[in-house]
Short mmCIF file of C-alpha atoms and ligand atoms in Angstrom, two decimals:
data_model
loop_
_atom_site.label_atom_id
_atom_site.label_comp_id
_atom_site.label_asym_id
_atom_site.label_seq_id
_atom_site.Cartn_x
_atom_site.Cartn_y
_atom_site.Cartn_z
CA MET A 1 -20.57 -38.37 -45.57
CA HIS A 2 -20.78 -41.68 -46.92
CA ASN A 3 -18.75 -43.18 -50.29
CA LYS A 4 -20.71 -45.32 -51.65
CA PRO A 5 -19.82 -48.59 -51.37
CA VAL A 6 -17.77 -50.34 -54.76
CA ILE A 7 -18.53 -54.49 -55.51
CA SER A 8 -15.81 -55.66 -57.22
CA PHE A 9 -16.77 -58.13 -60.47
CA SER A 10 -14.81 -60.48 -58.63
CA THR A 11 -16.05 -60.75 -54.78
CA LEU A 12 -19.57 -60.52 -56.78
CA LEU A 13 -18.72 -64.04 -58.12
CA LYS A 14 -17.57 -65.35 -55.41
CA THR A 15 -20.15 -64.76 -53.81
CA LEU A 16 -22.73 -65.81 -56.60
CA MET A 17 -20.82 -69.16 -56.58
CA VAL A 18 -20.76 -70.25 -52.81
CA ALA A 19 -24.47 -69.17 -52.16
CA SER A 20 -25.52 -71.23 -55.11
CA SER A 21 -23.64 -73.78 -54.83
CA PRO A 22 -26.23 -76.37 -52.83
CA ALA A 23 -28.53 -75.31 -55.14
CA LEU A 24 -25.99 -76.31 -58.24
CA LEU A 25 -25.38 -79.54 -56.20
CA VAL A 26 -29.10 -80.52 -56.10
CA LEU A 27 -30.18 -80.00 -59.94
CA SER A 28 -26.43 -81.86 -60.87
CA ILE A 29 -27.74 -84.95 -59.26
CA PHE A 30 -31.46 -84.64 -61.09
CA ALA A 31 -29.45 -83.95 -64.02
CA ILE A 32 -27.13 -86.94 -63.93
CA THR A 33 -30.06 -89.44 -62.45
CA GLY A 34 -31.69 -87.97 -65.96
CA GLU A 35 -34.37 -87.19 -63.81
CA LEU A 36 -33.87 -83.27 -65.63
CA ASP A 37 -33.48 -82.34 -69.08
CA PHE A 38 -30.06 -80.59 -69.52
CA ASN A 39 -31.97 -77.09 -70.79
CA TYR A 40 -33.61 -77.29 -67.33
CA PHE A 41 -30.89 -77.70 -65.83
CA ILE A 42 -29.03 -74.43 -67.16
CA TYR A 43 -32.49 -72.32 -67.01
CA GLY A 44 -33.28 -73.62 -63.54
CA TYR A 45 -29.47 -72.60 -62.62
CA VAL A 46 -29.65 -68.79 -63.69
CA ALA A 47 -32.86 -68.81 -61.96
CA ILE A 48 -30.71 -69.85 -58.51
CA VAL A 49 -28.35 -67.14 -59.54
CA VAL A 50 -30.33 -64.61 -60.60
CA LEU A 51 -32.46 -65.06 -57.39
CA SER A 52 -29.26 -65.03 -54.95
CA MET A 53 -28.28 -62.10 -56.56
CA VAL A 54 -31.30 -60.50 -54.84
CA PHE A 55 -29.87 -61.15 -51.05
CA VAL A 56 -26.64 -60.73 -52.26
CA VAL A 57 -25.72 -57.59 -53.47
CA PRO A 58 -26.89 -55.61 -50.74
CA PHE A 59 -25.23 -58.17 -48.33
CA LEU A 60 -22.44 -57.51 -50.17
CA SER A 61 -22.77 -53.74 -50.40
CA ASN A 62 -23.48 -53.72 -46.29
CA ILE A 63 -20.56 -55.17 -45.76
CA SER A 64 -18.51 -52.91 -48.27
CA ALA A 65 -19.66 -49.94 -46.48
CA LEU A 66 -18.99 -50.92 -43.12
CA THR A 67 -15.41 -52.47 -44.14
CA GLN A 68 -14.90 -48.57 -45.77
CA TYR A 69 -16.38 -46.69 -42.51
CA VAL A 70 -14.27 -48.92 -39.76
CA TYR A 71 -11.59 -47.94 -42.22
CA ASP A 72 -12.18 -44.13 -42.11
CA LEU A 73 -12.42 -44.47 -38.43
CA ALA A 74 -9.51 -45.96 -37.87
CA MET A 75 -7.60 -43.46 -40.17
CA ASP A 76 -9.41 -41.27 -37.69
CA LYS A 77 -11.67 -39.55 -40.12
CA ARG A 78 -15.12 -38.09 -39.08
CA MET A 79 -18.20 -40.37 -40.37
CA ARG A 80 -21.60 -41.05 -39.82
CA SER A 81 -22.28 -44.54 -38.95
CA PRO A 82 -23.07 -46.57 -42.45
CA ASP A 83 -26.85 -47.78 -43.41
CA LEU A 84 -26.15 -51.24 -42.27
CA SER A 85 -30.44 -52.22 -42.68
CA PHE A 86 -29.71 -55.40 -44.20
CA LEU A 87 -27.50 -56.55 -41.51
CA SER A 88 -29.20 -55.14 -39.17
CA ASN A 89 -30.93 -58.64 -38.53
CA VAL A 90 -27.93 -60.43 -38.53
CA GLY A 91 -26.97 -58.94 -35.29
CA GLU A 92 -26.87 -55.52 -33.30
CA LEU A 93 -24.00 -54.19 -35.43
CA SER A 94 -25.06 -51.43 -36.97
CA GLY A 95 -25.74 -50.32 -33.01
CA ALA A 96 -22.74 -51.71 -31.45
CA LEU A 97 -21.24 -49.85 -34.49
CA SER A 98 -23.01 -46.48 -33.25
CA ARG A 99 -21.41 -46.29 -30.10
CA LEU A 100 -17.82 -46.76 -30.86
CA GLN A 101 -18.25 -43.78 -32.82
CA ARG A 102 -19.40 -42.16 -30.04
CA SER A 103 -17.40 -43.41 -27.55
CA TRP A 104 -14.81 -43.03 -29.79
CA GLU A 105 -15.89 -39.12 -30.27
CA ASN A 106 -15.96 -38.83 -26.75
CA LYS A 107 -12.14 -39.51 -26.37
CA ARG A 108 -11.10 -37.65 -28.80
CA GLN A 109 -12.74 -34.33 -27.62
CA GLU A 110 -11.01 -34.98 -24.02
CA MET A 111 -7.73 -35.31 -25.97
CA GLU A 112 -8.53 -32.07 -27.89
CA THR A 113 -9.84 -30.62 -24.07
CA VAL A 114 -6.06 -31.93 -22.36
CA ILE A 115 -3.85 -30.90 -25.31
CA THR A 116 -5.69 -27.33 -25.48
CA GLU A 117 -5.70 -27.58 -21.53
CA ARG A 118 -2.37 -28.12 -21.32
CA GLU A 119 -1.25 -25.19 -24.52
CA ILE A 120 -2.91 -22.62 -21.90
CA LEU A 121 -1.34 -23.87 -18.87
CA VAL A 122 2.22 -24.16 -20.52
CA ASP A 123 1.15 -20.22 -22.74
CA THR A 124 0.19 -19.18 -19.01
CA LEU A 125 3.78 -19.69 -17.05
CA PRO A 126 4.76 -16.83 -16.56
CA ASP A 127 8.40 -18.20 -16.44
CA ILE A 128 9.94 -18.88 -19.80
CA LEU A 129 9.94 -22.99 -20.95
CA ILE A 130 12.08 -24.02 -23.92
CA MET A 131 12.34 -27.38 -24.90
CA THR A 132 14.71 -28.52 -27.32
CA ASN A 133 16.15 -31.75 -29.14
CA ASP A 134 20.03 -33.24 -28.43
CA ASP A 135 21.16 -30.97 -30.60
CA LYS A 136 20.01 -27.85 -29.27
CA THR A 137 17.40 -27.10 -31.51
CA VAL A 138 14.32 -25.56 -29.95
CA VAL A 139 11.03 -27.78 -30.62
CA ARG A 140 9.15 -25.81 -28.51
CA THR A 141 8.54 -22.12 -26.36
CA ASN A 142 6.04 -21.19 -24.27
CA ARG A 143 4.57 -16.91 -24.77
CA ALA A 144 6.75 -15.88 -22.27
CA ALA A 145 9.58 -17.11 -24.30
CA ARG A 146 8.25 -15.57 -27.63
CA ASN A 147 7.65 -12.31 -25.76
CA ILE A 148 11.24 -12.24 -24.61
CA PHE A 149 13.37 -13.82 -27.63
CA GLY A 150 10.65 -13.40 -30.98
CA GLN A 151 7.80 -15.12 -32.42
CA ASN A 152 10.00 -17.37 -34.21
CA LEU A 153 12.03 -19.95 -31.90
CA ALA A 154 11.00 -23.11 -33.74
CA ASN A 155 14.00 -25.02 -35.55
CA ARG A 156 16.44 -22.71 -34.75
CA HIS A 157 19.39 -23.23 -32.86
CA LEU A 158 19.51 -22.65 -28.99
CA HIS A 159 22.71 -21.35 -29.15
CA GLU A 160 21.18 -18.29 -31.47
CA ILE A 161 18.63 -17.27 -29.39
CA ILE A 162 20.71 -17.60 -26.39
CA PRO A 163 24.26 -17.14 -27.11
CA ASN A 164 25.09 -17.62 -22.64
CA GLU A 165 28.28 -20.09 -22.45
CA SER A 166 27.22 -20.88 -18.85
CA LEU A 167 23.21 -22.10 -20.46
CA MET A 168 24.83 -24.32 -22.97
CA LYS A 169 27.38 -25.93 -20.52
CA ALA A 170 24.05 -26.63 -18.58
CA ILE A 171 22.81 -28.15 -21.24
CA ASN A 172 25.64 -30.24 -22.36
CA ALA A 173 25.87 -31.50 -18.66
CA VAL A 174 22.37 -33.01 -18.45
CA ILE A 175 22.45 -34.12 -21.90
CA GLU A 176 25.65 -36.07 -20.62
CA ASP A 177 24.82 -37.31 -17.36
CA LEU A 178 20.89 -36.65 -16.96
CA HIS A 179 20.69 -34.94 -14.01
CA GLY A 180 18.99 -31.57 -13.78
CA GLN A 181 20.62 -28.21 -13.77
CA GLU A 182 20.47 -24.78 -11.90
CA VAL A 183 22.39 -21.57 -13.18
CA GLU A 184 21.84 -18.35 -13.06
CA PHE A 185 23.41 -15.65 -16.21
CA PHE A 186 23.16 -12.09 -17.56
CA LEU A 187 21.84 -11.59 -20.80
CA GLU A 188 22.55 -7.92 -22.85
CA ASP A 189 19.48 -8.68 -25.42
CA PRO A 190 17.24 -8.17 -26.19
CA SER A 191 17.01 -6.48 -23.35
CA PRO A 192 19.65 -6.26 -20.00
CA ARG A 193 18.64 -9.22 -17.97
CA ASP A 194 19.33 -11.86 -15.11
CA PHE A 195 18.36 -15.34 -14.86
CA HIS A 196 17.76 -17.95 -13.40
CA GLY A 197 17.62 -21.10 -15.31
CA ILE A 198 16.28 -24.99 -14.52
CA ILE A 199 17.36 -27.71 -17.10
CA GLU A 200 16.22 -31.20 -17.09
CA ARG A 201 15.70 -33.69 -19.31
CA PHE A 202 12.63 -35.09 -21.10
CA PRO A 203 11.30 -37.68 -18.50
CA ILE A 204 9.76 -40.01 -21.20
CA PRO A 205 10.88 -40.48 -25.11
CA SER A 206 9.05 -37.44 -27.12
CA GLU A 207 7.72 -37.93 -30.69
CA GLY A 208 7.87 -34.16 -31.79
CA GLY A 209 11.91 -34.92 -30.25
CA ILE A 210 12.04 -33.32 -27.10
CA SER A 211 14.36 -34.41 -24.48
CA ILE A 212 16.25 -30.90 -22.52
CA VAL A 213 13.52 -28.84 -21.02
CA ILE A 214 14.81 -25.22 -19.74
CA THR A 215 13.00 -23.01 -17.39
CA LEU A 216 14.22 -19.21 -16.98
CA THR A 217 13.07 -17.07 -14.57
CA ASP A 218 13.95 -13.14 -15.20
CA ILE A 219 15.77 -11.98 -11.55
CA THR A 220 16.37 -9.00 -12.51
CA GLN A 221 14.48 -7.24 -9.81
CA GLN A 222 15.54 -9.65 -7.59
CA LYS A 223 19.63 -9.25 -8.99
CA ARG A 224 18.78 -5.08 -8.31
CA VAL A 225 17.25 -5.46 -5.01
CA GLN A 226 20.07 -6.99 -4.09
CA ARG A 227 22.64 -5.21 -4.99
CA MET A 228 20.44 -2.14 -3.53
CA ARG A 229 20.36 -3.69 -0.18
CA ALA A 230 24.45 -4.43 -0.40
CA ASP A 231 25.06 -1.05 -1.46
CA PHE A 232 23.04 0.52 0.64
CA VAL A 233 25.06 -1.25 3.67
CA ALA A 234 27.94 0.04 2.50
CA ASN A 235 26.99 3.54 2.58
CA ALA A 236 24.67 3.12 5.71
CA SER A 237 28.15 2.07 7.40
CA HIS A 238 30.33 4.37 5.21
CA GLU A 239 27.72 7.48 6.52
CA ILE A 240 28.22 6.29 9.94
CA ARG A 241 31.74 5.56 10.40
CA THR A 242 32.70 9.25 9.11
CA PRO A 243 31.47 11.16 12.03
CA LEU A 244 32.30 8.49 14.16
CA ALA A 245 35.98 7.96 13.58
CA SER A 246 36.19 11.86 13.79
CA ILE A 247 34.51 11.74 17.26
CA ILE A 248 37.03 8.83 18.70
CA GLY A 249 39.99 11.34 16.69
CA PHE A 250 38.67 13.71 18.71
CA ILE A 251 38.79 11.54 22.49
CA GLU A 252 42.17 10.26 21.29
CA THR A 253 43.66 14.03 21.24
CA LEU A 254 41.73 15.06 24.26
CA ARG A 255 42.89 12.18 26.29
CA GLY A 256 46.50 13.24 25.42
CA PRO A 257 48.54 15.72 23.58
CA ALA A 258 45.19 18.74 24.20
CA LYS A 259 44.67 16.57 27.90
CA ASP A 260 45.46 20.07 29.60
CA ASP A 261 43.92 22.32 27.08
CA ALA A 262 40.70 24.11 27.62
CA VAL A 263 40.36 25.69 24.29
CA ALA A 264 41.11 23.12 22.46
CA ARG A 265 39.27 21.16 24.54
CA ASP A 266 35.79 23.56 24.30
CA GLU A 267 36.29 23.21 20.42
CA PHE A 268 36.84 19.92 19.67
CA LEU A 269 33.70 19.40 21.93
CA LYS A 270 31.84 21.16 20.25
CA VAL A 271 32.63 19.66 16.74
CA MET A 272 31.95 16.12 18.61
CA ALA A 273 28.65 17.07 19.34
CA ASP A 274 28.16 18.07 15.94
CA GLN A 275 29.42 14.35 14.79
CA ALA A 276 26.82 13.24 17.32
CA GLU A 277 24.20 15.39 16.67
CA ARG A 278 25.27 14.36 12.09
CA MET A 279 25.17 10.62 13.47
CA SER A 280 21.53 11.12 15.41
CA LYS A 281 20.37 12.64 12.38
CA LEU A 282 21.37 10.07 10.03
CA ILE A 283 20.07 7.17 12.30
CA ASN A 284 16.71 9.04 12.69
CA ASP A 285 16.02 9.15 9.11
CA LEU A 286 17.31 5.44 8.58
CA LEU A 287 14.95 4.81 11.00
CA SER A 288 12.01 6.62 9.39
CA LEU A 289 12.77 5.32 6.36
CA SER A 290 12.50 1.56 6.81
CA LYS A 291 8.89 2.34 8.91
CA ILE A 292 8.18 3.98 5.43
CA GLU A 293 8.74 1.01 3.65
CA MET A 294 7.73 -1.72 6.57
CA ASN A 295 4.28 0.10 5.17
CA ALA A 296 5.23 0.47 2.18
CA HIS A 297 1.95 -1.09 0.92
CA SER A 298 -0.93 -0.32 3.15
CA ALA A 299 -2.28 3.05 2.17
CA PRO A 300 -2.71 5.70 5.38
CA THR A 301 -7.09 6.24 5.74
CA SER A 302 -6.84 8.87 8.33
CA LYS A 303 -7.99 11.91 7.06
CA VAL A 304 -5.52 15.00 7.40
CA ASP A 305 -5.07 18.70 6.74
CA LEU A 306 -2.47 19.55 4.99
CA LEU A 307 -2.83 23.42 4.99
CA ARG A 308 -2.32 22.95 9.45
CA ILE A 309 1.57 20.73 9.06
CA ILE A 310 2.82 22.81 6.89
CA ARG A 311 2.03 26.08 9.92
CA ALA A 312 2.93 23.88 12.45
CA GLU A 313 5.94 22.72 10.44
CA LYS A 314 7.10 26.00 8.82
CA GLN A 315 7.35 27.53 13.10
CA HIS A 316 10.02 25.17 12.91
CA PHE A 317 11.64 27.19 10.81
CA GLU A 318 12.09 30.73 11.54
CA TRP A 319 15.81 30.52 13.58
CA ALA A 320 17.28 28.90 10.29
CA CYS A 321 15.58 31.77 8.09
CA ARG A 322 16.50 34.38 10.25
CA GLN A 323 20.18 33.23 10.36
CA LYS A 324 20.59 33.75 6.14
CA ASN A 325 17.71 36.33 6.07
CA VAL A 326 15.46 33.68 4.70
CA THR A 327 12.03 35.68 3.63
CA LEU A 328 9.55 32.84 4.02
CA ARG A 329 6.94 33.27 2.08
CA LEU A 330 3.23 31.31 2.21
CA LYS A 331 0.74 30.89 -1.04
CA LEU A 332 -1.81 28.89 0.65
CA HIS A 333 -5.44 28.39 -0.30
CA ASP A 334 -7.26 28.24 2.42
CA ASN A 335 -10.38 26.02 1.34
CA LEU A 336 -7.70 23.21 0.34
CA PRO A 337 -9.34 20.55 1.05
CA SER A 338 -8.04 17.25 3.72
CA THR A 339 -6.75 14.06 1.79
CA ARG A 340 -6.22 10.96 3.27
CA GLY A 341 -2.21 10.20 4.94
CA ASP A 342 -0.16 9.90 7.87
CA ASP A 343 -0.26 12.88 10.00
CA GLU A 344 3.86 13.00 10.63
CA GLU A 345 4.67 11.62 7.61
CA LEU A 346 3.19 13.99 5.63
CA ALA A 347 5.02 16.47 7.90
CA GLN A 348 8.60 14.54 7.59
CA VAL A 349 8.03 15.81 3.10
CA VAL A 350 6.85 19.71 4.21
CA ARG A 351 9.74 19.81 7.23
CA ASN A 352 12.47 17.54 4.34
CA LEU A 353 11.57 20.25 0.92
CA LEU A 354 11.35 23.05 3.29
CA GLY A 355 14.55 22.39 5.22
CA ASN A 356 16.76 22.19 1.64
CA ALA A 357 15.39 24.48 0.44
CA ILE A 358 16.29 27.12 3.41
CA LYS A 359 19.75 24.94 3.21
CA TYR A 360 19.70 25.63 -0.39
CA THR A 361 18.91 28.76 -1.01
CA ASN A 362 21.38 32.06 -1.37
CA PRO A 363 21.11 34.00 1.55
CA ASP A 364 19.01 36.63 1.47
CA THR A 365 16.40 35.35 -0.65
CA ASP A 366 12.76 34.53 -0.46
CA VAL A 367 11.70 30.61 -0.29
CA VAL A 368 8.00 30.47 -1.23
CA LEU A 369 5.70 27.52 0.14
CA SER A 370 2.52 27.19 -1.59
CA ALA A 371 -0.57 24.86 -1.66
CA LYS A 372 -3.78 24.38 -4.21
CA LEU A 373 -5.57 21.96 -5.78
CA THR A 374 -4.71 22.20 -8.97
CA SER A 375 -6.02 19.61 -12.73
CA ALA A 376 -2.85 20.33 -14.25
CA LEU A 377 -1.72 17.30 -12.78
CA PRO A 378 2.04 15.23 -14.25
CA ASP A 379 3.33 12.79 -16.15
CA ASP A 380 2.93 10.05 -13.38
CA GLN A 381 1.79 6.16 -12.87
CA SER A 382 -0.08 7.07 -9.94
CA MET A 383 -2.04 10.77 -10.80
CA ARG A 384 -3.33 8.35 -13.74
CA ASN A 385 -7.14 7.95 -12.81
CA LEU A 386 -6.78 11.29 -11.12
CA THR A 387 -8.50 15.07 -12.66
CA ARG A 388 -7.86 16.93 -9.24
CA ALA A 389 -4.53 17.16 -7.03
CA ILE A 390 -3.54 19.02 -4.51
CA CYS A 391 -0.47 19.96 -5.18
CA PHE A 392 2.31 21.33 -2.69
CA SER A 393 5.63 22.81 -3.83
CA VAL A 394 8.31 24.40 -2.22
CA GLU A 395 10.46 27.10 -4.58
CA ASP A 396 13.93 28.55 -3.60
CA HIS A 397 16.16 30.80 -5.09
CA GLY A 398 19.65 28.97 -5.03
CA GLU A 399 22.19 27.46 -7.18
CA GLY A 400 20.13 24.95 -8.71
CA ILE A 401 20.47 21.28 -9.86
CA SER A 402 21.92 20.88 -13.05
CA ARG A 403 19.73 18.31 -15.45
CA GLU A 404 21.94 15.28 -15.05
CA HIS A 405 21.23 14.97 -11.32
CA ILE A 406 17.51 15.94 -11.00
CA PRO A 407 16.67 11.75 -11.97
CA ARG A 408 19.03 10.49 -9.28
CA LEU A 409 17.87 12.78 -6.34
CA THR A 410 15.36 10.46 -4.58
CA GLU A 411 18.01 7.82 -4.63
CA ARG A 412 19.48 7.14 -1.13
CA PHE A 413 22.61 9.05 -0.21
CA TYR A 414 23.20 10.82 -3.66
CA ARG A 415 24.17 13.89 -3.54
CA VAL A 416 24.98 16.99 -5.91
CA ASP A 417 28.10 17.83 -3.63
CA THR A 418 28.66 15.45 -0.95
CA ALA A 419 31.22 18.39 0.55
CA ARG A 420 28.62 21.39 0.15
CA THR A 421 25.63 19.19 1.38
CA ARG A 422 27.65 17.77 4.79
CA LYS A 423 28.74 20.97 5.21
CA VAL A 424 24.96 22.22 5.50
CA GLY A 425 24.50 18.57 7.44
CA GLY A 426 22.27 16.79 5.38
CA THR A 427 21.99 13.42 5.15
CA GLY A 428 21.45 12.01 1.64
CA LEU A 429 17.98 10.80 2.97
CA GLY A 430 15.58 13.00 3.22
CA LEU A 431 14.68 13.08 -0.67
CA ALA A 432 13.93 9.61 -0.85
CA ILE A 433 11.73 9.60 3.13
CA VAL A 434 9.95 12.08 0.52
CA LYS A 435 9.65 9.85 -2.23
CA HIS A 436 8.94 6.42 0.04
CA VAL A 437 6.06 8.43 2.15
CA LEU A 438 4.44 9.88 -1.87
CA ASN A 439 5.02 5.90 -2.98
CA ARG A 440 2.48 5.14 -0.17
CA HIS A 441 0.32 7.55 -0.35
CA HIS A 442 -0.48 7.08 -3.86
CA GLY A 443 0.85 10.88 -4.59
CA ALA A 444 4.50 12.11 -7.23
CA LEU A 445 7.54 14.66 -6.87
CA THR A 446 8.15 16.53 -9.46
CA ILE A 447 11.19 18.43 -9.55
CA GLU A 448 12.26 21.76 -11.81
CA SER A 449 15.51 23.48 -11.22
CA GLU A 450 17.91 25.72 -13.00
CA VAL A 451 20.99 26.22 -12.79
CA ALA A 452 22.16 29.80 -10.90
CA GLU A 453 18.15 30.74 -10.74
CA GLY A 454 16.94 27.75 -8.38
CA SER A 455 14.49 24.69 -7.69
CA THR A 456 10.52 24.04 -7.13
CA PHE A 457 9.74 21.01 -5.85
CA SER A 458 6.46 19.90 -5.95
CA VAL A 459 4.08 17.26 -3.88
CA TYR A 460 0.81 16.17 -5.20
CA LEU A 461 -1.36 14.28 -3.47
CA PRO A 462 -4.62 13.00 -4.47
CA VAL A 463 -8.20 14.45 -3.55
CA TYR A 464 -10.78 11.95 -2.12
CA ASP A 465 -13.75 12.96 -3.61
CA ASP A 466 -16.20 11.77 -0.09
CA ILE A 467 -13.42 14.56 1.94
CA ALA A 468 -13.64 16.89 -1.11
CA SER A 469 -17.48 17.04 -1.22
CA GLU A 470 -17.45 18.57 2.29
CA SER A 471 -15.39 22.19 1.36
CA GLU A 472 -17.50 22.42 -1.85
CA LYS A 473 -16.56 25.75 -1.88
CA ALA A 474 -12.63 24.25 -2.21
CA ARG A 475 -13.89 22.92 -5.98
CA ASN A 476 -15.12 26.52 -6.47
CA SER A 477 -11.38 28.16 -5.74
CA ALA A 478 -9.32 25.55 -7.42
CA ASP A 479 -6.04 27.23 -9.29
CA ASN A 480 -8.08 30.86 -7.76
CA ASP A 481 -7.54 33.09 -5.57
CA GLU A 482 -4.02 32.74 -3.42
CA LEU A 483 -4.12 33.55 -0.15
CA SER A 484 -0.85 35.22 1.09
CA GLU A 485 1.38 35.56 4.85
CA VAL A 486 4.80 36.01 4.97
CA ILE A 487 7.55 35.24 7.72
CA PRO A 488 9.22 36.56 9.09
P1 LIG B 1 20.42 16.22 2.23
O1 LIG B 1 19.96 15.76 3.63
O2 LIG B 1 21.86 15.98 1.54
O3 LIG B 1 19.81 17.29 1.96
P2 LIG B 1 18.41 15.22 0.16
O4 LIG B 1 17.87 13.35 -0.30
O5 LIG B 1 16.79 16.26 1.25
O6 LIG B 1 19.28 14.80 0.74
O7 LIG B 1 18.86 15.81 -0.97
C1 LIG B 1 19.31 15.40 -2.26
C2 LIG B 1 20.49 16.33 -3.04
O8 LIG B 1 19.86 17.09 -3.27
C3 LIG B 1 21.17 17.15 -1.69
O9 LIG B 1 22.57 16.86 -1.27
C4 LIG B 1 21.34 18.32 -2.30
O10 LIG B 1 22.90 17.99 -3.53
C5 LIG B 1 20.91 18.47 -3.68
N1 LIG B 1 19.03 19.19 -3.64
C6 LIG B 1 18.27 19.09 -2.55
N2 LIG B 1 17.44 20.12 -2.48
C7 LIG B 1 17.63 20.54 -2.84
C8 LIG B 1 18.13 22.36 -3.24
N3 LIG B 1 16.61 23.18 -2.83
N4 LIG B 1 18.62 23.19 -4.10
C9 LIG B 1 19.64 21.98 -4.01
N5 LIG B 1 19.73 21.30 -4.34
C10 LIG B 1 19.08 20.08 -3.47
#
């Protein structure tokens, strides 16, 4: 777009006077010397002025267009370069102006790209970035900050958004002595989180008024792991210390007061053996847990036959079943496809669930072990992309577990009734191991329980189509006939 060049009357008059002044001088000499009549002097001068206008007007309008164009460039407006046909022979002004405009345009685009890139970069940072002025009023934020603290943060006081005194103190320290500060704090709202913050002074004077840059990292998960680790060490030490203290106590008694008491010695040795066995079981479970955790991120690839594992594991419990007069019923689909897994880890899952069911079921009851292919999948992250899974479940008829305990059963050392669990020889790690093994196998665990009726623990494992297609028959028998076996 071009604005029409405007030539002011005074400019036109002045230019005409300058342009016609040499002719006026010559005519005046002729008039003074009497060689030119006064009337001809006037006609001559008017003719010269009119002729001058033919050149002066386009010249002035080009100059005016050029002035307007340069002015527009200075005002950062995008204009087409003007038509300077009258001036082009004066020099290469028009070409130079086009080049100036192109380079101006390139620079502007470069700057716009840099600004957009920086904004995208700041927005894609996973950490929270908040920039304030010296009054702690928010000037700029990134997307992570807006996602957590809300969309309208600009121009609000930081204390209103993050009401934390440690953070405010650290910012004041930066404002006072210019050195960066680090701070850790906990925030209850909008959701309970731990943060690690780095506060720096903005290194150059900023036109937008930024003087303080605050970077916050969400360390909630890190803190949780730290706490869990500390709790775990405390719990494990406590679990080992208890049987150890009991063994030490008995050794002292056997060395002292019961030195010559043969009956007491036999009794104490039996208790000591039980305690030592408990410690050994605990250490084995701890080692299993740590081994499973070490391999947590590499899913097992070997083909495993769950039915074979179940049949092998049930043998280990025949004696325990006989002790409580518990009948073990197996309802296993014979054509169940194999899955991918770690043989020993899946055996441990079966062992822990079956062991618990026999431990916690009432005497003279049934424990039912079933395995089938199912399309009724639990609402679990790992089952989202599956249409069917292998389901292995263990049902007992014991005291059951009340609802509030169920979500916590897979925590390490969590027990519903500590005294009772210790009595039946539990370590409190069995279900934690089950959960970790299933996580590694992209499987799921569900627990259903009715107090005074019993509990059902169900394990879901993915079906891999390449393996499953080897036994197409299995697919047809999904959720159909069951093959029952009874032990003893
Ligand atoms: P433990 O070795 O103590 O059995 P687990 O991790 O296997 O440890 O189980 C945790 C707790 O869950 C047990 O202490 C027990 O209170 C409860 N629990 C587990 N299985 C059953 C079950 N089949 N019936 C009732 N309670 C159970």
